PDB file of C-alpha atoms in Angstrom:
ATOM      1  CA  MET A   1      -0.011  -0.193   0.097  1.00 30.00           C
ATOM      2  CA  GLY A   2       3.368   2.307   0.509  1.00 31.00           C
ATOM      3  CA  VAL A   3       1.367   3.921   3.814  1.00 36.00           C
ATOM      4  CA  GLU A   4       2.758   3.480   7.440  1.00 44.00           C
ATOM      5  CA  SER A   5       0.632   2.520   9.524  1.00 54.00           C
ATOM      6  CA  LEU A   6       0.164   5.125  12.741  1.00 53.00           C
ATOM      7  CA  SER A   7       2.157   4.596  16.196  1.00 53.00           C
ATOM      8  CA  VAL A   8       1.741   5.365  19.017  1.00 49.00           C
ATOM      9  CA  ALA A   9       4.311   7.303  18.805  1.00 46.00           C
ATOM     10  CA  ASP A  10       2.212   9.564  16.211  1.00 63.00           C
ATOM     11  CA  MET A  11      -0.330  10.007  19.433  1.00 62.00           C
ATOM     12  CA  ASP A  12       0.870  13.512  19.836  1.00 70.00           C
ATOM     13  CA  GLN A  13      -1.075  14.730  16.522  1.00 77.00           C
ATOM     14  CA  TYR A  14      -3.760  13.387  17.611  1.00 85.00           C
ATOM     15  CA  ARG A  15      -5.767  13.730  20.584  1.00 91.00           C
ATOM     16  CA  PHE A  16      -8.843  11.975  22.232  1.00 94.00           C
ATOM     17  CA  CYS A  17     -11.745  13.302  23.124  1.00 95.00           C
ATOM     18  CA  ARG A  18     -14.950  12.002  25.271  1.00 97.00           C
ATOM     19  CA  LEU A  19     -17.869  13.647  21.946  1.00 98.00           C
ATOM     20  CA  GLY A  20     -21.184  15.154  23.378  1.00 96.00           C
ATOM     21  CA  ILE A  21     -24.433  16.150  21.190  1.00 97.00           C
ATOM     22  CA  ASP A  22     -22.560  18.858  19.543  1.00 97.00           C
ATOM     23  CA  ASP A  23     -20.217  16.229  17.979  1.00 97.00           C
ATOM     24  CA  LEU A  24     -23.011  15.353  16.049  1.00 97.00           C
ATOM     25  CA  ASP A  25     -22.686  16.771  12.457  1.00 97.00           C
ATOM     26  CA  GLU A  26     -19.200  15.466  12.322  1.00 97.00           C
ATOM     27  CA  ILE A  27     -19.833  12.044  13.508  1.00 98.00           C
ATOM     28  CA  LEU A  28     -22.916  11.233  11.290  1.00 98.00           C
ATOM     29  CA  ALA A  29     -20.881  13.181   8.261  1.00 97.00           C
ATOM     30  CA  ILE A  30     -18.116   9.697   8.703  1.00 98.00           C
ATOM     31  CA  GLU A  31     -21.054   7.846   9.044  1.00 96.00           C
ATOM     32  CA  GLU A  32     -22.466   7.995   6.337  1.00 96.00           C
ATOM     33  CA  ALA A  33     -19.136   7.457   4.312  1.00 96.00           C
ATOM     34  CA  VAL A  34     -18.833   4.683   5.346  1.00 94.00           C
ATOM     35  CA  TYR A  35     -21.462   2.925   5.940  1.00 90.00           C
ATOM     36  CA  THR A  36     -24.050   1.230   4.018  1.00 87.00           C
ATOM     37  CA  HIS A  37     -26.938   1.466   6.838  1.00 89.00           C
ATOM     38  CA  PRO A  38     -25.710   4.199   8.862  1.00 92.00           C
ATOM     39  CA  TRP A  39     -26.974   5.281  12.103  1.00 94.00           C
ATOM     40  CA  THR A  40     -29.276   8.099  12.050  1.00 95.00           C
ATOM     41  CA  ARG A  41     -29.117  11.157  13.838  1.00 97.00           C
ATOM     42  CA  GLY A  42     -31.277   9.651  16.100  1.00 97.00           C
ATOM     43  CA  ASN A  43     -29.687   6.572  16.739  1.00 96.00           C
ATOM     44  CA  PHE A  44     -26.698   8.753  18.483  1.00 97.00           C
ATOM     45  CA  LEU A  45     -29.063  10.923  19.870  1.00 97.00           C
ATOM     46  CA  ASP A  46     -30.742   8.238  21.794  1.00 97.00           C
ATOM     47  CA  SER A  47     -26.925   6.737  22.504  1.00 96.00           C
ATOM     48  CA  PHE A  48     -25.687  10.651  24.097  1.00 97.00           C
ATOM     49  CA  TYR A  49     -29.617  10.505  26.261  1.00 96.00           C
ATOM     50  CA  ASP A  50     -28.425   7.605  27.538  1.00 96.00           C
ATOM     51  CA  ARG A  51     -25.252   8.332  28.703  1.00 94.00           C
ATOM     52  CA  HIS A  52     -23.118   5.539  26.526  1.00 95.00           C
ATOM     53  CA  GLU A  53     -19.162   6.057  26.364  1.00 93.00           C
ATOM     54  CA  ALA A  54     -18.520   8.310  23.607  1.00 97.00           C
ATOM     55  CA  TRP A  55     -14.987   8.727  22.401  1.00 97.00           C
ATOM     56  CA  GLY A  56     -13.296  10.165  19.530  1.00 97.00           C
ATOM     57  CA  ILE A  57      -9.720  11.015  17.738  1.00 95.00           C
ATOM     58  CA  ARG A  58      -9.617  14.035  16.790  1.00 94.00           C
ATOM     59  CA  ASP A  59      -6.441  15.675  14.514  1.00 90.00           C
ATOM     60  CA  GLN A  60      -4.237  18.648  14.465  1.00 87.00           C
ATOM     61  CA  GLN A  61      -7.313  20.813  13.427  1.00 90.00           C
ATOM     62  CA  GLU A  62      -9.369  19.650  15.549  1.00 93.00           C
ATOM     63  CA  ASN A  63     -10.718  17.435  13.145  1.00 95.00           C
ATOM     64  CA  LEU A  64     -12.935  14.020  13.813  1.00 97.00           C
ATOM     65  CA  VAL A  65     -10.752  11.019  12.160  1.00 96.00           C
ATOM     66  CA  ALA A  66     -12.982   7.881  14.296  1.00 97.00           C
ATOM     67  CA  TYR A  67     -15.590   7.047  16.865  1.00 98.00           C
ATOM     68  CA  PHE A  68     -16.813   4.653  19.430  1.00 98.00           C
ATOM     69  CA  PHE A  69     -19.569   3.907  21.668  1.00 98.00           C
ATOM     70  CA  LEU A  70     -19.838   1.902  24.155  1.00 97.00           C
ATOM     71  CA  MET A  71     -22.852   0.850  25.911  1.00 97.00           C
ATOM     72  CA  PRO A  72     -22.326  -0.993  30.059  1.00 96.00           C
ATOM     73  CA  VAL A  73     -25.067  -4.100  30.338  1.00 95.00           C
ATOM     74  CA  VAL A  74     -24.502  -5.915  33.789  1.00 93.00           C
ATOM     75  CA  ASP A  75     -20.522  -6.636  33.110  1.00 94.00           C
ATOM     76  CA  GLU A  76     -19.571  -6.278  29.783  1.00 96.00           C
ATOM     77  CA  LEU A  77     -19.134  -3.711  26.758  1.00 97.00           C
ATOM     78  CA  HIS A  78     -21.299  -3.407  24.409  1.00 97.00           C
ATOM     79  CA  LEU A  79     -19.576  -1.953  21.071  1.00 97.00           C
ATOM     80  CA  LEU A  80     -22.452  -0.549  18.996  1.00 97.00           C
ATOM     81  CA  THR A  81     -21.272   1.065  16.591  1.00 95.00           C
ATOM     82  CA  PHE A  82     -17.301   2.352  15.062  1.00 96.00           C
ATOM     83  CA  ALA A  83     -16.128   4.271  12.181  1.00 96.00           C
ATOM     84  CA  VAL A  84     -12.799   5.900  11.427  1.00 96.00           C
ATOM     85  CA  ASP A  85     -13.427   8.635   8.349  1.00 96.00           C
ATOM     86  CA  ALA A  86     -13.338   7.065   4.970  1.00 94.00           C
ATOM     87  CA  GLN A  87      -9.309   9.165   4.170  1.00 92.00           C
ATOM     88  CA  LYS A  88      -7.921   7.503   6.869  1.00 91.00           C
ATOM     89  CA  GLN A  89      -8.576   4.123   6.277  1.00 90.00           C
ATOM     90  CA  GLN A  90      -6.044   1.318   7.565  1.00 89.00           C
ATOM     91  CA  LEU A  91      -3.498   4.103   8.905  1.00 88.00           C
ATOM     92  CA  GLY A  92      -3.651   2.185  11.846  1.00 88.00           C
ATOM     93  CA  TYR A  93      -6.495   4.031  14.024  1.00 92.00           C
ATOM     94  CA  ALA A  94      -9.029   1.637  14.372  1.00 93.00           C
ATOM     95  CA  HIS A  95      -6.136  -0.774  16.320  1.00 92.00           C
ATOM     96  CA  ILE A  96      -5.477   2.222  17.848  1.00 92.00           C
ATOM     97  CA  MET A  97      -9.097   2.813  18.987  1.00 94.00           C
ATOM     98  CA  LEU A  98      -9.851  -0.872  20.230  1.00 96.00           C
ATOM     99  CA  LYS A  99      -7.088  -0.486  22.493  1.00 94.00           C
ATOM    100  CA  LYS A 100      -8.228   2.670  24.152  1.00 95.00           C
ATOM    101  CA  MET A 101     -11.933   0.612  24.687  1.00 96.00           C
ATOM    102  CA  LEU A 102     -10.486  -1.565  26.233  1.00 96.00           C
ATOM    103  CA  GLN A 103      -8.251   0.168  28.535  1.00 95.00           C
ATOM    104  CA  ILE A 104     -11.741   1.979  29.326  1.00 96.00           C
ATOM    105  CA  ALA A 105     -13.256  -1.776  29.953  1.00 96.00           C
ATOM    106  CA  GLN A 106     -10.085  -2.794  32.212  1.00 95.00           C
ATOM    107  CA  GLU A 107     -10.417   0.128  34.489  1.00 94.00           C
ATOM    108  CA  GLN A 108     -14.638   0.774  34.967  1.00 94.00           C
ATOM    109  CA  ASN A 109     -13.986  -3.086  35.950  1.00 94.00           C
ATOM    110  CA  PHE A 110     -15.648  -4.842  33.105  1.00 96.00           C
ATOM    111  CA  LEU A 111     -15.254  -8.530  31.597  1.00 96.00           C
ATOM    112  CA  SER A 112     -15.534  -7.878  28.158  1.00 97.00           C
ATOM    113  CA  ILE A 113     -16.038  -6.658  24.610  1.00 98.00           C
ATOM    114  CA  MET A 114     -18.867  -7.637  22.614  1.00 97.00           C
ATOM    115  CA  LEU A 115     -20.091  -6.515  19.253  1.00 97.00           C
ATOM    116  CA  GLU A 116     -21.675  -8.114  16.077  1.00 96.00           C
ATOM    117  CA  VAL A 117     -20.384  -7.461  12.182  1.00 95.00           C
ATOM    118  CA  ARG A 118     -21.683  -7.803   9.139  1.00 90.00           C
ATOM    119  CA  VAL A 119     -20.700 -11.207   7.884  1.00 91.00           C
ATOM    120  CA  SER A 120     -19.912  -9.520   3.964  1.00 91.00           C
ATOM    121  CA  ASN A 121     -17.782  -7.012   6.234  1.00 91.00           C
ATOM    122  CA  VAL A 122     -14.503  -8.908   5.866  1.00 92.00           C
ATOM    123  CA  ARG A 123     -12.232  -6.016   6.977  1.00 91.00           C
ATOM    124  CA  ALA A 124     -13.886  -5.072   9.938  1.00 93.00           C
ATOM    125  CA  ILE A 125     -13.941  -8.512  10.835  1.00 95.00           C
ATOM    126  CA  THR A 126     -10.244  -9.092  10.149  1.00 95.00           C
ATOM    127  CA  ILE A 127      -8.999  -6.265  12.784  1.00 95.00           C
ATOM    128  CA  TYR A 128     -11.209  -7.595  15.273  1.00 96.00           C
ATOM    129  CA  GLN A 129      -9.847 -11.007  15.108  1.00 96.00           C
ATOM    130  CA  ARG A 130      -6.027  -9.781  14.647  1.00 95.00           C
ATOM    131  CA  PHE A 131      -7.336  -7.121  17.642  1.00 95.00           C
ATOM    132  CA  GLY A 132      -7.988 -11.216  19.948  1.00 95.00           C
ATOM    133  CA  PHE A 133     -11.805 -10.016  18.951  1.00 97.00           C
ATOM    134  CA  LEU A 134     -12.970 -14.194  18.947  1.00 97.00           C
ATOM    135  CA  GLU A 135     -16.124 -15.003  17.189  1.00 96.00           C
ATOM    136  CA  ILE A 136     -18.926 -16.544  19.918  1.00 97.00           C
ATOM    137  CA  GLY A 137     -22.725 -16.503  17.224  1.00 94.00           C
ATOM    138  CA  ARG A 138     -24.163 -15.284  14.876  1.00 94.00           C
ATOM    139  CA  ARG A 139     -27.237 -13.273  14.951  1.00 90.00           C
ATOM    140  CA  LYS A 140     -29.803 -14.110  11.500  1.00 92.00           C
ATOM    141  CA  SER A 141     -31.045 -11.659   8.926  1.00 79.00           C
ATOM    142  CA  TYR A 142     -29.932  -9.317  11.961  1.00 81.00           C
ATOM    143  CA  TYR A 143     -29.138  -6.096  10.018  1.00 83.00           C
ATOM    144  CA  PRO A 144     -30.860  -4.720   7.018  1.00 79.00           C
ATOM    145  CA  ALA A 145     -29.062  -5.148   3.655  1.00 82.00           C
ATOM    146  CA  HIS A 146     -30.611  -3.630   0.094  1.00 78.00           C
ATOM    147  CA  GLU A 147     -33.823  -4.258  -2.138  1.00 80.00           C
ATOM    148  CA  GLY A 148     -35.152  -4.947   1.441  1.00 79.00           C
ATOM    149  CA  LEU A 149     -33.313  -8.144   2.450  1.00 87.00           C
ATOM    150  CA  ARG A 150     -31.926  -9.393   5.314  1.00 91.00           C
ATOM    151  CA  GLU A 151     -27.779  -9.426   6.584  1.00 88.00           C
ATOM    152  CA  ASP A 152     -26.270 -12.072   9.479  1.00 88.00           C
ATOM    153  CA  ALA A 153     -24.222 -10.603  12.296  1.00 92.00           C
ATOM    154  CA  ILE A 154     -21.197 -12.576  13.166  1.00 95.00           C
ATOM    155  CA  VAL A 155     -21.528 -11.841  17.189  1.00 97.00           C
ATOM    156  CA  MET A 156     -17.598 -11.876  19.191  1.00 97.00           C
ATOM    157  CA  ARG A 157     -16.372 -11.125  21.926  1.00 97.00           C
ATOM    158  CA  ILE A 158     -12.964 -10.309  23.611  1.00 97.00           C
ATOM    159  CA  GLU A 159     -12.099 -10.466  27.078  1.00 96.00           C
ATOM    160  CA  ALA A 160     -10.688  -7.201  29.523  1.00 94.00           C
ATOM    161  CA  VAL A 161      -8.553  -8.811  31.740  1.00 81.00           C
ATOM    162  CA  PRO A 162      -5.919  -6.051  32.590  1.00 69.00           C
ATOM    163  CA  THR A 163      -2.531  -7.567  30.944  1.00 58.00           C
TER     164      THR A 163
END
């Protein structure tokens, strides 16, 4: 590819930030650019009102580069949505964001992080597997697809045991 991956050393050029309703237009711009069936403004507002963990990375120009939303469920965090700006993909942001999720889970004493991913999203599945997520099940016809069809989801989980 010829593109170097982002390293932890590069993080002085970027910063993690908690996200709020004021960030919604930027979040939606990324969401709508990278997903065939993006979350709606209402979905994000519901997550903000429910006080889900919402985090992002901003660059030196304060542009949002990536974000995720986590919902606590008993002793586990559920990854609701996660995206990296289309122009910034394959640079290492997904890995850095996954590390942040795991850090949050460990700091707040959650036992694991769980997610669903479309069976067709091979790139995301590969990223999650490389990070240590394991497939624990499938949800039949979980996601909407084109022309009224439905697509299965792979359910994945990673333990959040401190290292």
